[in-house]
Tab-separated table of C-alpha atoms and ligand atoms in Angstrom:
chain	number	residue	atom	x	y	z
A	1	UNK	CA	2.181	-10.787	-26.454
A	2	UNK	CA	4.563	-10.231	-24.084
A	3	UNK	CA	4.448	-12.493	-20.723
A	4	UNK	CA	5.402	-10.101	-17.661
A	5	UNK	CA	6.312	-11.100	-14.553
A	6	UNK	CA	4.858	-9.285	-11.233
A	7	UNK	CA	7.176	-9.359	-7.942
A	8	UNK	CA	5.117	-8.024	-4.945
A	9	UNK	CA	1.394	-8.498	-5.010
A	10	UNK	CA	0.348	-6.574	-1.558
A	11	UNK	CA	-2.049	-3.775	-1.364
A	12	UNK	CA	-1.105	-1.904	-4.494
A	13	UNK	CA	1.036	-4.458	-6.744
A	14	UNK	CA	-1.927	-6.828	-6.729
A	15	UNK	CA	-4.554	-5.118	-8.301
A	16	UNK	CA	-1.728	-4.072	-10.716
A	17	UNK	CA	-0.974	-7.387	-11.854
A	18	UNK	CA	-5.123	-8.181	-12.295
A	19	UNK	CA	-5.099	-4.911	-14.787
A	20	UNK	CA	-2.278	-6.298	-16.534
A	21	UNK	CA	-4.388	-9.880	-16.637
A	22	UNK	CA	-7.315	-8.059	-17.797
A	23	UNK	CA	-5.631	-6.197	-20.719
A	24	UNK	CA	-4.892	-9.892	-21.936
A	25	UNK	CA	-1.052	-9.930	-21.222
A	26	UNK	CA	0.057	-13.212	-19.728
A	27	UNK	CA	1.150	-12.381	-16.388
A	28	UNK	CA	3.443	-14.415	-14.169
A	29	UNK	CA	3.569	-13.420	-10.305
A	30	UNK	CA	5.874	-14.260	-7.150
A	31	UNK	CA	4.959	-12.989	-3.543
A	32	UNK	CA	6.279	-14.209	-0.667
A	33	UNK	CA	2.504	-13.817	0.877
A	34	UNK	CA	1.024	-17.649	-0.363
A	35	UNK	CA	-2.173	-15.480	-0.434
A	36	UNK	CA	-1.169	-13.057	-2.210
A	37	UNK	CA	-0.132	-15.125	-5.315
A	38	UNK	CA	-3.389	-17.421	-4.751
A	39	UNK	CA	-5.703	-14.182	-5.511
A	40	UNK	CA	-4.150	-13.478	-8.806
A	41	UNK	CA	-3.872	-17.232	-9.503
A	42	UNK	CA	-7.288	-16.963	-9.266
A	43	UNK	CA	-7.397	-14.100	-12.091
A	44	UNK	CA	-5.962	-16.042	-14.309
A	45	UNK	CA	-1.989	-15.376	-13.445
A	46	UNK	CA	0.477	-18.450	-13.653
A	47	UNK	CA	1.376	-18.894	-9.992
A	48	UNK	CA	5.552	-19.145	-9.750
A	49	UNK	CA	7.121	-20.702	-6.757
A	50	UNK	CA	9.993	-18.510	-6.488
A	51	UNK	CA	11.220	-15.340	-8.240
A	52	UNK	CA	13.471	-17.310	-10.396
A	53	UNK	CA	10.434	-19.467	-11.350
A	54	UNK	CA	8.558	-15.717	-12.144
A	55	UNK	CA	11.051	-14.266	-14.444
A	56	UNK	CA	11.602	-17.679	-16.676
A	57	UNK	CA	10.473	-16.489	-20.281
A	58	UNK	CA	9.195	-12.824	-19.831
A	59	UNK	CA	10.531	-9.762	-21.069
A	60	UNK	CA	9.122	-7.670	-19.210
A	61	UNK	CA	10.089	-7.716	-14.937
A	62	UNK	CA	7.706	-5.312	-13.232
A	63	UNK	CA	8.730	-5.184	-9.162
A	64	UNK	CA	6.303	-3.369	-6.619
A	65	UNK	CA	7.885	-3.538	-3.166
A	66	UNK	CA	7.767	-1.488	-0.210
A	67	UNK	CA	11.079	-0.348	0.911
A	68	UNK	CA	15.249	0.720	-1.307
A	69	UNK	CA	16.381	-2.442	0.714
A	70	UNK	CA	13.801	-4.994	-0.775
A	71	UNK	CA	14.694	-3.377	-4.167
A	72	UNK	CA	18.382	-3.259	-4.058
A	73	UNK	CA	18.106	-7.377	-2.678
A	74	UNK	CA	15.368	-8.220	-5.275
A	75	UNK	CA	17.772	-7.087	-8.019
A	76	UNK	CA	20.781	-7.206	-7.471
A	77	UNK	CA	21.206	-10.168	-4.188
A	78	UNK	CA	22.129	-10.441	-1.186
A	79	UNK	CA	24.218	-13.682	0.531
A	80	UNK	CA	21.031	-15.126	1.208
A	81	UNK	CA	19.725	-15.379	-2.586
A	82	UNK	CA	20.753	-14.337	-6.336
A	83	UNK	CA	19.724	-10.918	-7.848
A	84	UNK	CA	17.154	-10.724	-10.646
A	85	UNK	CA	19.612	-9.277	-12.490
A	86	UNK	CA	22.023	-12.510	-13.548
A	87	UNK	CA	18.189	-14.452	-13.087
A	88	UNK	CA	16.450	-12.446	-15.892
A	89	UNK	CA	15.738	-13.472	-19.691
A	90	UNK	CA	18.484	-11.848	-22.310
A	91	UNK	CA	17.274	-8.479	-23.334
A	92	UNK	CA	14.558	-8.839	-20.326
A	93	UNK	CA	12.895	-4.895	-19.985
A	94	UNK	CA	13.275	-3.832	-16.196
A	95	UNK	CA	10.201	-1.251	-14.295
A	96	UNK	CA	10.751	-0.658	-10.524
A	97	UNK	CA	7.431	0.662	-9.360
A	98	UNK	CA	8.099	1.108	-5.535
A	99	UNK	CA	8.953	4.585	-3.623
A	100	UNK	CA	12.830	4.259	-2.671
A	101	UNK	CA	15.592	6.721	-2.820
A	102	UNK	CA	16.940	8.325	-5.934
A	103	UNK	CA	20.607	6.550	-5.569
A	104	UNK	CA	19.251	3.384	-5.107
A	105	UNK	CA	16.984	3.716	-7.855
A	106	UNK	CA	20.017	4.794	-9.692
A	107	UNK	CA	22.527	2.240	-8.225
A	108	UNK	CA	19.955	-0.371	-9.988
A	109	UNK	CA	20.159	1.375	-13.172
A	110	UNK	CA	24.112	1.411	-14.280
A	111	UNK	CA	24.236	-2.475	-12.711
A	112	UNK	CA	21.691	-3.085	-15.230
A	113	UNK	CA	23.341	-1.113	-17.921
A	114	UNK	CA	26.217	-2.961	-17.509
A	115	UNK	CA	24.084	-6.112	-18.171
A	116	UNK	CA	22.837	-4.867	-21.200
A	117	UNK	CA	19.016	-4.455	-19.424
A	118	UNK	CA	17.227	-1.598	-19.496
A	119	UNK	CA	15.988	-0.770	-16.059
A	120	UNK	CA	13.495	1.887	-14.989
A	121	UNK	CA	12.528	3.290	-11.890
A	122	UNK	CA	8.642	4.282	-12.502
A	123	UNK	CA	7.035	4.818	-8.834
A	124	UNK	CA	3.239	5.522	-8.397
A	125	UNK	CA	0.680	8.032	-7.214
A	126	UNK	CA	-2.992	7.036	-6.843
A	127	UNK	CA	-3.409	5.272	-3.959
A	128	UNK	CA	-4.855	1.252	-3.900
A	129	UNK	CA	-8.394	2.864	-4.695
A	130	UNK	CA	-6.459	3.943	-8.567
A	131	UNK	CA	-4.573	1.031	-8.383
A	132	UNK	CA	-8.015	-1.364	-9.066
A	133	UNK	CA	-9.458	0.969	-11.199
A	134	UNK	CA	-6.408	1.783	-13.631
A	135	UNK	CA	-5.611	4.918	-13.123
A	136	UNK	CA	-2.108	5.271	-11.868
A	137	UNK	CA	-0.148	8.266	-12.180
A	138	UNK	CA	3.384	6.813	-13.193
A	139	UNK	CA	6.159	9.307	-12.458
A	140	UNK	CA	9.229	7.567	-15.166
A	141	UNK	CA	12.951	8.055	-14.700
A	142	UNK	CA	15.101	6.350	-17.407
A	143	UNK	CA	16.244	7.546	-21.029
A	144	UNK	CA	13.986	7.925	-23.691
A	145	UNK	CA	14.382	4.952	-25.497
A	146	UNK	CA	13.092	3.170	-22.093
A	147	UNK	CA	10.064	5.751	-21.541
A	148	UNK	CA	8.468	4.891	-24.659
A	149	UNK	CA	9.223	1.222	-23.882
A	150	UNK	CA	7.484	1.728	-20.045
A	151	UNK	CA	4.712	3.459	-21.278
A	152	UNK	CA	3.432	0.754	-23.723
A	153	UNK	CA	2.934	-1.326	-19.895
A	154	UNK	CA	2.514	1.180	-17.958
A	155	UNK	CA	-0.690	2.580	-20.032
A	156	UNK	CA	-2.419	-0.514	-19.002
A	157	UNK	CA	-2.366	0.091	-15.163
A	158	UNK	CA	-2.116	3.780	-15.007
A	159	UNK	CA	-3.689	6.790	-16.454
A	160	UNK	CA	-0.964	9.382	-16.471
A	161	UNK	CA	2.047	8.743	-17.334
A	162	UNK	CA	5.144	11.270	-16.690
A	163	UNK	CA	8.760	11.695	-18.141
A	164	UNK	CA	10.717	13.166	-15.181
A	165	UNK	CA	14.024	13.046	-16.243
A	166	UNK	CA	16.964	10.518	-16.326
A	167	UNK	CA	17.201	7.145	-13.782
A	168	UNK	CA	16.085	8.059	-10.303
A	169	UNK	CA	13.852	11.615	-11.312
A	170	UNK	CA	11.037	9.042	-11.257
A	171	UNK	CA	11.837	8.360	-8.031
A	172	UNK	CA	12.757	11.972	-6.945
A	173	UNK	CA	9.449	13.462	-8.238
A	174	UNK	CA	7.460	10.806	-6.409
A	175	UNK	CA	9.165	11.878	-3.032
A	176	UNK	CA	8.203	15.609	-3.333
A	177	UNK	CA	4.777	14.625	-3.976
A	178	UNK	CA	4.637	12.214	-1.256
A	179	UNK	CA	6.492	15.092	0.777
A	180	UNK	CA	3.429	17.744	0.440
A	181	UNK	CA	1.225	14.674	0.835
A	182	UNK	CA	1.761	13.785	3.935
A	183	UNK	CA	1.950	17.742	4.977
A	184	UNK	CA	-1.807	18.060	3.430
A	185	UNK	CA	-2.772	15.024	5.014
A	186	UNK	CA	-1.735	16.093	8.557
A	187	UNK	CA	-3.648	19.746	7.938
A	188	UNK	CA	-7.146	18.097	6.723
A	189	UNK	CA	-6.834	15.858	9.826
A	190	UNK	CA	-6.410	18.764	12.240
A	191	UNK	CA	-8.720	21.908	10.525
A	192	UNK	CA	-11.491	18.349	10.503
A	193	UNK	CA	-11.021	17.611	14.191
A	194	UNK	CA	-10.449	21.506	14.884
A	195	UNK	CA	-14.180	21.320	12.944
A	196	UNK	CA	-15.628	18.979	15.346
A	197	UNK	CA	-14.187	19.847	18.399
A	198	UNK	CA	-16.012	23.346	18.186
A	199	UNK	CA	-19.741	21.960	17.062
A	200	UNK	CA	-19.069	21.251	13.044
A	201	UNK	CA	-20.853	18.219	11.658
A	202	UNK	CA	-17.052	16.991	9.996
A	203	UNK	CA	-19.648	16.082	6.060
A	204	UNK	CA	-20.876	19.802	6.523
A	205	UNK	CA	-17.451	20.831	6.879
A	206	UNK	CA	-15.390	18.607	4.421
A	207	UNK	CA	-18.486	20.350	1.843
A	208	UNK	CA	-17.476	23.906	3.388
A	209	UNK	CA	-13.772	23.154	2.315
A	210	UNK	CA	-14.217	21.735	-0.672
A	211	UNK	CA	-15.808	24.402	-2.489
A	212	UNK	CA	-13.372	26.994	-0.774
A	213	UNK	CA	-9.256	27.811	-0.931
A	214	UNK	CA	-8.591	24.167	1.645
A	215	UNK	CA	-9.343	22.099	-1.513
A	216	UNK	CA	-6.527	19.091	-1.932
A	217	UNK	CA	-6.629	15.658	-3.233
A	218	UNK	CA	-6.954	14.346	0.483
A	219	UNK	CA	-9.970	16.004	1.149
A	220	UNK	CA	-11.231	15.588	-2.176
A	221	UNK	CA	-10.268	11.736	-2.513
A	222	UNK	CA	-9.720	10.289	1.280
A	223	UNK	CA	-10.951	12.569	3.754
A	224	UNK	CA	-9.612	11.448	6.785
A	225	UNK	CA	-12.750	11.584	9.352
A	226	UNK	CA	-14.846	8.297	9.884
A	227	UNK	CA	-18.073	8.038	7.872
A	228	UNK	CA	-17.339	11.402	6.033
A	229	UNK	CA	-16.455	9.223	2.982
A	230	UNK	CA	-17.728	5.530	2.330
A	231	UNK	CA	-15.007	4.802	-0.143
A	232	UNK	CA	-12.277	5.798	2.016
A	233	UNK	CA	-9.998	4.053	4.890
A	234	UNK	CA	-11.477	5.756	6.990
A	235	UNK	CA	-14.682	4.407	6.578
A	236	UNK	CA	-13.573	0.488	6.571
A	237	UNK	CA	-11.117	1.093	9.841
A	238	UNK	CA	-8.045	2.262	7.616
A	239	UNK	CA	-7.719	-0.842	5.668
A	240	UNK	CA	-6.451	-1.315	3.266
A	241	UNK	CA	-4.337	1.757	1.564
A	242	UNK	CA	-1.333	3.089	2.155
A	243	UNK	CA	-0.381	1.918	5.235
A	244	UNK	CA	1.259	4.695	7.722
A	245	UNK	CA	4.535	2.887	8.136
A	246	UNK	CA	4.859	3.780	3.879
A	247	UNK	CA	4.215	6.950	4.813
A	248	UNK	CA	7.069	7.512	7.458
A	249	UNK	CA	9.338	5.813	5.130
A	250	UNK	CA	8.452	8.651	2.742
A	251	UNK	CA	8.343	11.414	4.493
A	252	UNK	CA	12.100	9.875	5.144
A	253	UNK	CA	13.253	10.021	1.761
A	254	UNK	CA	11.727	13.229	1.196
A	255	UNK	CA	14.137	14.709	4.333
A	256	UNK	CA	17.094	12.575	2.987
A	257	UNK	CA	16.739	14.215	-0.551
A	258	UNK	CA	16.068	17.643	1.365
A	259	UNK	CA	19.792	17.302	3.113
A	260	UNK	CA	22.046	16.569	0.766
A	261	UNK	CA	20.692	19.507	-1.355
A	262	UNK	CA	20.687	21.568	1.045
A	263	UNK	CA	16.946	22.496	0.875
A	264	UNK	CA	15.188	23.520	3.319
A	265	UNK	CA	11.745	21.725	4.486
A	266	UNK	CA	10.492	22.760	8.034
A	267	UNK	CA	7.087	21.514	7.172
A	268	UNK	CA	8.292	18.052	5.961
A	269	UNK	CA	9.703	17.602	8.622
A	270	UNK	CA	6.868	18.162	11.362
A	271	UNK	CA	4.597	15.889	9.079
A	272	UNK	CA	7.578	13.586	9.863
A	273	UNK	CA	7.566	13.115	13.728
A	274	UNK	CA	4.139	13.380	13.505
A	275	UNK	CA	4.132	10.003	11.140
A	276	UNK	CA	6.975	8.423	13.773
A	277	UNK	CA	4.816	9.432	16.472
A	278	UNK	CA	1.782	7.736	14.968
A	279	UNK	CA	3.733	4.758	14.359
A	280	UNK	CA	5.524	4.033	17.671
A	281	UNK	CA	1.678	3.758	18.920
A	282	UNK	CA	1.090	0.690	17.017
A	283	UNK	CA	-0.576	2.466	14.092
A	284	UNK	CA	2.161	1.089	11.002
A	285	UNK	CA	-0.150	-1.191	9.564
A	286	UNK	CA	-2.923	1.314	9.335
A	287	UNK	CA	-3.888	3.536	6.547
A	288	UNK	CA	-1.927	7.002	6.620
A	289	UNK	CA	-5.099	8.929	7.252
A	290	UNK	CA	-5.586	6.789	10.026
A	291	UNK	CA	-3.700	10.652	11.444
A	292	UNK	CA	-6.837	11.694	11.989
A	293	UNK	CA	-7.357	9.589	15.226
A	294	UNK	CA	-3.982	11.211	16.711
A	295	UNK	CA	-5.844	14.415	16.537
A	296	UNK	CA	-8.788	13.004	18.238
A	297	UNK	CA	-6.653	11.374	20.654
A	298	UNK	CA	-5.409	14.423	21.781
A	299	UNK	CA	-7.864	15.543	23.711
B	1	LIG	P1	2.102	-3.334	0.360
B	1	LIG	O1	3.467	-3.482	1.502
B	1	LIG	O2	1.058	-3.759	0.769
B	1	LIG	O3	3.086	-4.642	-0.657
B	1	LIG	C1	4.546	-5.538	-0.298
B	1	LIG	C2	4.206	-7.193	-1.409
B	1	LIG	O4	5.812	-6.760	-1.666
B	1	LIG	C3	3.840	-7.866	0.381
B	1	LIG	O5	3.201	-7.812	-0.142
B	1	LIG	C4	5.041	-8.245	0.336
B	1	LIG	O6	5.134	-9.667	1.042
B	1	LIG	C5	5.838	-8.403	-0.702
B	1	LIG	N1	7.267	-8.280	-0.655
B	1	LIG	C6	8.499	-7.741	0.187
B	1	LIG	N2	9.336	-8.226	-0.301
B	1	LIG	C7	9.356	-9.539	-0.881
B	1	LIG	C8	10.517	-10.075	-2.127
B	1	LIG	N3	11.523	-9.985	-1.984
B	1	LIG	N4	9.559	-11.045	-2.858
B	1	LIG	C9	8.399	-11.187	-2.990
B	1	LIG	N5	7.872	-10.220	-2.881
B	1	LIG	C10	7.563	-8.968	-1.463
B	1	LIG	O7	2.325	-2.496	0.008
B	1	LIG	P2	2.110	-2.015	-1.219
B	1	LIG	O8	1.145	-0.666	-0.296
B	1	LIG	O9	1.754	-2.465	-2.138
B	1	LIG	O10	3.174	-0.195	-1.493
B	1	LIG	C11	4.220	-1.040	-2.153
B	1	LIG	C12	5.118	0.172	-3.124
B	1	LIG	O11	4.147	0.982	-3.416
B	1	LIG	C13	5.841	0.831	-1.717
B	1	LIG	O12	6.980	1.389	-1.931
B	1	LIG	C14	4.724	2.282	-1.406
B	1	LIG	O13	5.676	3.078	-0.849
B	1	LIG	C15	4.124	2.557	-2.421
B	1	LIG	N6	2.736	3.060	-2.548
B	1	LIG	C16	1.555	2.935	-2.035
B	1	LIG	C17	0.689	3.275	-2.454
B	1	LIG	C18	-0.596	2.850	-1.163
B	1	LIG	O14	-1.585	3.669	-1.539
B	1	LIG	N7	-0.257	1.892	-0.936
B	1	LIG	C19	0.878	4.009	-2.949
B	1	LIG	C20	1.541	4.766	-4.040
B	1	LIG	C21	2.587	3.568	-3.918
């Protein structure tokens, strides 16, 4: 049976690792936050005391970290610590599910290949609810053979597993998706706020738009107006979820990619500026649907 090392047990990594345990796999976990490790230990994981301890004897390593720099530090090392590429078992298979820039993903894949290790980028979509339910969408970049190996593991945490193309292409697919998500969430907040300002009940308006051409993922599964949808972060003080600072990061990745390919992204730029403003107002840790409060406060 595969032993899997899982590093990064935050809003997404925690429930993803739990699903691997539920599938009967042996999981060794590590996070910089001791509480996150403890939670997984009580779900049956081996609580590693360090990254080195986590990858010992593991044939598969999965990382779920905030951003590009964390991923480069963890795999390649820095002036304070050795990277995973020098610590994993011979032949270990490496999967990074964080959302990072495609260039960094390709760099890690190349450095892994130089050591005879397979690495795929496999960012996800589906939010915390999808991570808990094991219904995430994985968008994978890597060779055909590496994709086949990845599918076998990712199926325990997700429902749809796509092969986007070569190394880094998983990240590019994810970045395009989140550029659209940032725009859709901004538009959904804007339309709901306009309706409320003009005397409509947000529940009634949401139902109308759900059966009309404004229907979209944010409205259907992640309504940003508190009280409309019991299960959405909005009805729980905008926690937990996909933090506004992570949406700002992803929109920045979209704009960087657009600059490289000389693509026009006027809507993405607007959404990024909205999130920059929202983050600067102290909302970094709140779920990204809290952008609704920005509209509400602009009276
Ligand atoms: P999070 O901040 O909740 O979790 C990240 C975890 O990584 C934290 O627990 C942190 O302590 C840990 N970490 C950071 N550096 C570490 C290191 N060197 N060693 C060990 N642990 C380390 O973030 P999240 O919401 O779980 O998101 C993780 C990634 O998934 C991000 O790239 C995000 O963009 C992406 N993502 C998130 C969502 C979502 O809904 N939250 C959805 C899709 C994709």
